Short mmCIF file of C-alpha atoms and ligand atoms in Angstrom, two decimals:
data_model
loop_
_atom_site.label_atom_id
_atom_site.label_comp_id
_atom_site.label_asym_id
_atom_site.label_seq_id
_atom_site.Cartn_x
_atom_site.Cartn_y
_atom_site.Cartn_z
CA UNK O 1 -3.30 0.73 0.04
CA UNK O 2 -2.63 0.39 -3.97
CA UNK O 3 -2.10 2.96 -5.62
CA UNK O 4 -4.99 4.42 -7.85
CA UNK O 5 -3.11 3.58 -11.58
CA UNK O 6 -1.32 0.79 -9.84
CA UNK O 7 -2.65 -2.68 -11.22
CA UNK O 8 -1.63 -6.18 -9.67
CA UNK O 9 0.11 -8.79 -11.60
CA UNK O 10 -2.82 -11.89 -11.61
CA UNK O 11 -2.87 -13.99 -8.13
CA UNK O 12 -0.65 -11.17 -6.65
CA UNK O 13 -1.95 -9.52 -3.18
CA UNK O 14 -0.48 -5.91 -3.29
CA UNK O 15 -2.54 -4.97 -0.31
CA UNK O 16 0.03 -6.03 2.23
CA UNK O 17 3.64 -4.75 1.71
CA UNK O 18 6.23 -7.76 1.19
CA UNK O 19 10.09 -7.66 1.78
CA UNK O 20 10.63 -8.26 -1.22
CA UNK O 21 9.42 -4.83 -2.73
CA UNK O 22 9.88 -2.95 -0.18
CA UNK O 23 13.41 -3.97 -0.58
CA UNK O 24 13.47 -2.96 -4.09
CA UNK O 25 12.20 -0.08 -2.88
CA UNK O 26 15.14 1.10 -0.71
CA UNK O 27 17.24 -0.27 -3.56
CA UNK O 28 15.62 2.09 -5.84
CA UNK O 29 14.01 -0.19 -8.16
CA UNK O 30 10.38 0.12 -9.86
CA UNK O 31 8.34 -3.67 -8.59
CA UNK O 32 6.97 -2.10 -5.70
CA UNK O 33 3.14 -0.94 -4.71
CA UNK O 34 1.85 1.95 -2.65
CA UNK O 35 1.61 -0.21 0.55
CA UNK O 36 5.34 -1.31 0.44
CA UNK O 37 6.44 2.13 0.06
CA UNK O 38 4.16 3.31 3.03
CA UNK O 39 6.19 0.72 4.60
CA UNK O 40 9.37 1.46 3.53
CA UNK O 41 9.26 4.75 4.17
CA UNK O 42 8.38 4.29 7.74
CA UNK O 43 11.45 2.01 8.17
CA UNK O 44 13.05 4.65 6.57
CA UNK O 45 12.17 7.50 9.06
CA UNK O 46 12.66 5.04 11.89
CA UNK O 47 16.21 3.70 10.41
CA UNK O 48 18.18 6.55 7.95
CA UNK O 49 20.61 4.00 7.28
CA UNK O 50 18.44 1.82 5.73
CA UNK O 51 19.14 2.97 2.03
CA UNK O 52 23.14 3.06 2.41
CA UNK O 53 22.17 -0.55 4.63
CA UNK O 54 20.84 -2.44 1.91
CA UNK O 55 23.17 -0.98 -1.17
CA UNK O 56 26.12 -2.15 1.04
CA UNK O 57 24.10 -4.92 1.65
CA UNK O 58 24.02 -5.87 -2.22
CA UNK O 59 27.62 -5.11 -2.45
CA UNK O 60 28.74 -7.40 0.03
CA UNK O 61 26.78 -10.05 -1.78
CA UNK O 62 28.56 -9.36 -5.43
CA UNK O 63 32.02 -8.70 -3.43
CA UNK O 64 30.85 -12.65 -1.80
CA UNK O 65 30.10 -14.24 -4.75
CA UNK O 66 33.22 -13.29 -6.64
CA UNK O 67 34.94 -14.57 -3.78
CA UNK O 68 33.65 -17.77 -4.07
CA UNK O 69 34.02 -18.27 -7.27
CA UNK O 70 37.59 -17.00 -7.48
CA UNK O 71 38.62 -19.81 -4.72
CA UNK O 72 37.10 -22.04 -7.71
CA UNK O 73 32.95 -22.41 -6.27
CA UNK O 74 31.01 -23.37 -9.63
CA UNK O 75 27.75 -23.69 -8.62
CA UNK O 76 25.50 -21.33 -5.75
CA UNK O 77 22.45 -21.85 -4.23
CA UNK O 78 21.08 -18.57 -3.31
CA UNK O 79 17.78 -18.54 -1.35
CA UNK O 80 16.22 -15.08 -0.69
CA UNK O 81 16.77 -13.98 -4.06
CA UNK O 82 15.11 -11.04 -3.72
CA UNK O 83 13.47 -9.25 -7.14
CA UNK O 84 16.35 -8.71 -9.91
CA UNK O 85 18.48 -5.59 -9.78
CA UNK O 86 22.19 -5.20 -10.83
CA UNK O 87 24.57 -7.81 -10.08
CA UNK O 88 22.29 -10.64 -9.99
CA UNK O 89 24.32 -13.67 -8.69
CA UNK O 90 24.51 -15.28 -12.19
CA UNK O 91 25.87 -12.42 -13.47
CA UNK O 92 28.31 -11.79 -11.05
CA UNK O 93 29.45 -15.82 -10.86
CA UNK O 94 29.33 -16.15 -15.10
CA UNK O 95 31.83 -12.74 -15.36
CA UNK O 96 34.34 -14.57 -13.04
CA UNK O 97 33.69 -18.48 -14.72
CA UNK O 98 30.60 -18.82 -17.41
CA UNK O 99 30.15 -22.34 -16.31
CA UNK O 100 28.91 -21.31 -13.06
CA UNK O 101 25.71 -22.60 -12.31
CA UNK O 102 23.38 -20.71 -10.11
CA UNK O 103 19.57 -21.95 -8.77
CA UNK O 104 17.57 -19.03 -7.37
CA UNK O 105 15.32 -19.29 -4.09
CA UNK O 106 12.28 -17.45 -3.31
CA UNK O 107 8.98 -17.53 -1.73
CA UNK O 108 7.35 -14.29 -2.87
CA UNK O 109 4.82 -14.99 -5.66
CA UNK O 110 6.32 -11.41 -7.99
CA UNK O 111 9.78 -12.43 -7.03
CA UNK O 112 8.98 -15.53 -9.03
CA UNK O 113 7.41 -13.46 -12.29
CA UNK O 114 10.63 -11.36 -12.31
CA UNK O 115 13.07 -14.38 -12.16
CA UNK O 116 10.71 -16.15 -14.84
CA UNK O 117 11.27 -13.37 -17.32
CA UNK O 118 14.62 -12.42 -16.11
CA UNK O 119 15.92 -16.24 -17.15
CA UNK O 120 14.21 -17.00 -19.95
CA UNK O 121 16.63 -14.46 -21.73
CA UNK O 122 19.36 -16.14 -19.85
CA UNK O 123 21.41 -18.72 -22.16
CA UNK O 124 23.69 -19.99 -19.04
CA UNK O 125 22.34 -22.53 -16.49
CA UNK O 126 20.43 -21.14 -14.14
CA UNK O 127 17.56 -22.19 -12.33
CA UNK O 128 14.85 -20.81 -9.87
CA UNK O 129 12.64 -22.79 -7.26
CA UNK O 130 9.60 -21.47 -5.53
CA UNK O 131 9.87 -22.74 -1.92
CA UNK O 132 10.38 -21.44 1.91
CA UNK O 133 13.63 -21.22 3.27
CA UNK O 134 12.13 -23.34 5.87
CA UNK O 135 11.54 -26.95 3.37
CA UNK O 136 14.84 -27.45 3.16
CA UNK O 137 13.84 -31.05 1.46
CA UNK O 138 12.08 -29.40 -1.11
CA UNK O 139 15.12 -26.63 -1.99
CA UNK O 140 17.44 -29.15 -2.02
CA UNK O 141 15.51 -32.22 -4.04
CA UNK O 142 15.52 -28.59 -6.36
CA UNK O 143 18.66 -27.73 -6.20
CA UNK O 144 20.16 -31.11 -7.23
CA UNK O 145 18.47 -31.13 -10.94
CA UNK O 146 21.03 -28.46 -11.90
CA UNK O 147 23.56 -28.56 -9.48
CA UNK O 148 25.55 -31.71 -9.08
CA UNK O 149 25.47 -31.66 -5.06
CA UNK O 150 28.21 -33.92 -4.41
CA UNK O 151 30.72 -31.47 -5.85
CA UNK O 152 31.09 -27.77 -3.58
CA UNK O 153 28.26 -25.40 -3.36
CA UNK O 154 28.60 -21.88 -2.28
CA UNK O 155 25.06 -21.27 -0.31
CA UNK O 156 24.21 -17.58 -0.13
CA UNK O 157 21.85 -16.66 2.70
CA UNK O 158 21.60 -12.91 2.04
CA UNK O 159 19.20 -10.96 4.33
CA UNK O 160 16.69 -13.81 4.59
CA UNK O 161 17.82 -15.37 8.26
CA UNK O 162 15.97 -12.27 9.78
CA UNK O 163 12.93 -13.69 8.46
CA UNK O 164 12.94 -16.98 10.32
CA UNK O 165 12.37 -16.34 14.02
CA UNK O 166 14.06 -18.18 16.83
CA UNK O 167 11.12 -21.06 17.35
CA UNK O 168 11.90 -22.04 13.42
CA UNK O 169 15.41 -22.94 14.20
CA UNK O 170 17.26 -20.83 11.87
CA UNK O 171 19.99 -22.13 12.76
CA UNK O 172 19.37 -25.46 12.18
CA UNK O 173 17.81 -24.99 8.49
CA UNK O 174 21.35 -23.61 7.82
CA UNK O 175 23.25 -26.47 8.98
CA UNK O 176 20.23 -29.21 7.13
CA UNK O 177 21.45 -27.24 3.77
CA UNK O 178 25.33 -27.49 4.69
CA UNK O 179 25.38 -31.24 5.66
CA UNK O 180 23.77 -31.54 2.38
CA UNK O 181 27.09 -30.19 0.85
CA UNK O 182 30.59 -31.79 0.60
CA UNK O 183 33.62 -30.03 2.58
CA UNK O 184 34.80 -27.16 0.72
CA UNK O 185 31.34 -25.87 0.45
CA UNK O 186 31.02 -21.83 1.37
CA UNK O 187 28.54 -20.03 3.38
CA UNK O 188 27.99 -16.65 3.02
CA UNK O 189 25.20 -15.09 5.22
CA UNK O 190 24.15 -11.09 6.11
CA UNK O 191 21.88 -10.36 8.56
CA UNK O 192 20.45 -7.39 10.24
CA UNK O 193 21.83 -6.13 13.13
CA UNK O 194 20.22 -5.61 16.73
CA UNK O 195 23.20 -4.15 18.31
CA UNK O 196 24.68 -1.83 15.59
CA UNK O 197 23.24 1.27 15.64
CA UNK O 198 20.52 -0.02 18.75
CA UNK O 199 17.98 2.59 18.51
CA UNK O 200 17.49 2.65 14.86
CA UNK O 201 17.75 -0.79 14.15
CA UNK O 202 15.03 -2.03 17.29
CA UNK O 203 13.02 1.01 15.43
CA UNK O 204 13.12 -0.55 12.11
CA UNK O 205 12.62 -3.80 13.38
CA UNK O 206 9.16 -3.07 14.49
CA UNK O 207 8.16 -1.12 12.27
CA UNK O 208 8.55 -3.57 9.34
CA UNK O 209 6.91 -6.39 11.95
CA UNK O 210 4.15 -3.77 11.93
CA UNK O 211 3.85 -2.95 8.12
CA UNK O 212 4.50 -6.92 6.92
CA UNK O 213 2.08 -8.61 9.66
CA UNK O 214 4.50 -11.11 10.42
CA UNK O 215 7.70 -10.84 12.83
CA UNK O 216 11.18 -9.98 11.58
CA UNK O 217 14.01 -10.59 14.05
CA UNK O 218 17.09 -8.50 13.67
CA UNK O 219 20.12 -10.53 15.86
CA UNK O 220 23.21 -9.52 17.42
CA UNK O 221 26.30 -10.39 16.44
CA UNK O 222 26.98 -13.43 18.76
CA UNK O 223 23.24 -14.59 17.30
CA UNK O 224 24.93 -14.17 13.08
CA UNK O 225 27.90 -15.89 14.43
CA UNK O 226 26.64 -18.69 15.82
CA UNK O 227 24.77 -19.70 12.35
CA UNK O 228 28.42 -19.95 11.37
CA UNK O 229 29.14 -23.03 14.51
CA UNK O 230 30.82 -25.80 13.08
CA UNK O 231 32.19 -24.04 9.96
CA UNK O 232 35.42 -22.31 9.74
CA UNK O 233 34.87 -18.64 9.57
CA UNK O 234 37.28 -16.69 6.96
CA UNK O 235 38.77 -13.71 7.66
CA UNK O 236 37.62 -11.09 8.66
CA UNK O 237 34.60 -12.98 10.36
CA UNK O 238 31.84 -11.85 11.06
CA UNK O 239 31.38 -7.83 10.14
CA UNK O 240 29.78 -4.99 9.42
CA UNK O 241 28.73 -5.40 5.43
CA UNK O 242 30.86 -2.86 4.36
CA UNK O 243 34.01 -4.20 6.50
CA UNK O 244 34.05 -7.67 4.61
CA UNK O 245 36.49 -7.23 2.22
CA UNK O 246 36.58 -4.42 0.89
CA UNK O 247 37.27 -3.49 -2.90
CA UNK O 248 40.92 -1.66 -3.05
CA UNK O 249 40.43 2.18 -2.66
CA UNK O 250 36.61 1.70 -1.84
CA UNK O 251 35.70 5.04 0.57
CA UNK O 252 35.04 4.09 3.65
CA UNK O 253 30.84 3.57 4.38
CA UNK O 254 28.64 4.64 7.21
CA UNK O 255 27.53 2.31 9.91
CA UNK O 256 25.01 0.26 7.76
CA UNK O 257 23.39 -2.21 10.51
CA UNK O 258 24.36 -5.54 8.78
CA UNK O 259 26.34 -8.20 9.90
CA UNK O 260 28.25 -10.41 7.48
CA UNK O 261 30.47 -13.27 7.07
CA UNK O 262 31.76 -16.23 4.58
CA UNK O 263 32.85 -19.66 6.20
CA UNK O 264 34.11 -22.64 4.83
CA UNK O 265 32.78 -26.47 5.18
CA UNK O 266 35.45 -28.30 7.01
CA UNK O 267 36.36 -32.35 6.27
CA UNK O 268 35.17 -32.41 9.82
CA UNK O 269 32.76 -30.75 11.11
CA UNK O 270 32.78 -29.27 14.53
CA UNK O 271 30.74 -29.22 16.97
C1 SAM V 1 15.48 -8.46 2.07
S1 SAM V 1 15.23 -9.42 0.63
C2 SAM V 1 16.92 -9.83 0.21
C3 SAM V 1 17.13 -10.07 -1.27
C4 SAM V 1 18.56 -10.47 -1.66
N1 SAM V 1 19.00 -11.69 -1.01
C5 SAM V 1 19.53 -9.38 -1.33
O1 SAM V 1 20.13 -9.40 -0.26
O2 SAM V 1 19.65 -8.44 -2.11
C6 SAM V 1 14.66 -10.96 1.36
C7 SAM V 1 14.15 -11.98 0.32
O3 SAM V 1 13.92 -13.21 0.99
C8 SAM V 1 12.64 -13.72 0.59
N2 SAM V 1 12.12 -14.51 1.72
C9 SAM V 1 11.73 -14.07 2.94
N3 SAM V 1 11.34 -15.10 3.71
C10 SAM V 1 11.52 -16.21 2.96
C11 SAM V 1 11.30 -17.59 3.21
N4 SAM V 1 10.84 -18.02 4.39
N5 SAM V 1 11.56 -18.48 2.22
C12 SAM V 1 12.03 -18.06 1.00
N6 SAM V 1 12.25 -16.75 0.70
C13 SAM V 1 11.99 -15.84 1.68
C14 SAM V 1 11.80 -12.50 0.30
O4 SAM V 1 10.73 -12.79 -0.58
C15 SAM V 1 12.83 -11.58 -0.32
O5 SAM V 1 12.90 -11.77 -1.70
#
């Protein structure tokens, strides 16, 4: 349903809820419609965790990228971008080095309006491609007219993987983008949950497979860690959100439901 003041941005279907708003939704932000809040708020009642879930979530993700680009990572590739809140990557990235260079990812049609407007304010390089996860060709033909691909990338996969189910070889999309890196390279991925918090999280599961119209797969932890095969996991591996290095003093969190991790490219790869 839309809303009845609620008026859609041309070419944009606001009919059927997208993960993308309903996301900004839970994160508090304003580019959402009627039907991704219906949505979201059935996740919601399903899965009370979701709000302190995807805040940690976004935390992780700034706490990730200033990792990176404190062990000297200039240049990210961050697919799933999501609609712009605080701590956009650049931002985060350019505070720590202002020659990072970040290209932005996204397949959501008012994901790609936001980042328009968001960059053409922004004076450092940044970019932003409108492809699937899934064309890895495309992302990375992309990718490589602003970021020089034979020096190290640091790919962030942040609460996308979830929506790629098993038959689309998730797992192999994120080892197509890594090979396409020199050693050194970081990965940082989150990922819903399965087997945190069980009942809520199969709950929310189907209900946004319900409210979206196509499937969302929420993974255990051995399913997050294996994206990682071949790559050497840092420490503390593969975690709850909130368990990944935390700031210094930072109280501790609730049970979120999302798994996270940061590996490095080896000079040989394993397995
Ligand atoms: C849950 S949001 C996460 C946003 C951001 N990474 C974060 O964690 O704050 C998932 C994002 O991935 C995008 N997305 C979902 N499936 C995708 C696909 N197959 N290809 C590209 N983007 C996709 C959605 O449009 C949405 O912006």
């Amino acid at each position: 349903m839309v809303g009845e003041d609620e008026t859609a941005p041309a070419g944009i279907d606001i009919t059927t809820p997208h993960i993308a708003r309903i996301y900004d939704y839970w994160l508090g932000g304003k580019d959402n419609y009627e039907s991704d809040r219906n949505a979201a708020e059935q996740v919601m009642a399903a899965t009370p965790t979701i709000k302190p879930g995807v805040t940690a979530n976004r935390a992780f993700l700034s706490r990730a990228v200033r990792f990176m680009a404190g062990r000297g990572i200039t240049q990210f590739l961050d697919i799933g971008t999501g609609i712009p809140t605080a701590d956009n990557t650049h931002l985060v990235a350019q505070a720590v080095n202002p020659d990072c260079r970040v290209v932005y990812v996204d397949n959501d049609p008012i994901v790609l309006v936001h980042a328009r407007a968001l960059l053409s304010g922004v004076s450092a390089p940044t970019a932003f491609i409108d492809a699937d996860l899934r064309d890895t060709g495309l992302i990375l033909k992309g990718a490589s007219g602003l970021l020089d691909l034979n020096r190290p990338v640091g790919l962030l996969l942040i609460a996308i993987l979830h929506c790629v189910p098993d038959e689309d070889e998730p797992g192999e999309i994120v080892r197509e983008l890594m090979d396409a890196f020199p050693p050194g390279s970081l990965l940082a991925i989150t990922h819903p949950g399965i087997d945190q918090l069980p009942e809520q999280m199969e709950a929310a599961e189907k209900a946004l497979t319900k409210a979206m119209g196509y499937r969302v797969t929420f993974r255990t932890h051995e399913g997050v860690s294996r994206f990682f095969d071949g790559f050497d996991l840092l420490d503390p591996g593969v975690v709850p959100v909130q368990d990944w290095r935390p700031e210094p003093g930072a109280p501790p969190s609730l049970t979120t439901g999302m798994w996270g991790g940061v590996a490095s490219k080896p000079s040989l790869r394993r397995g």
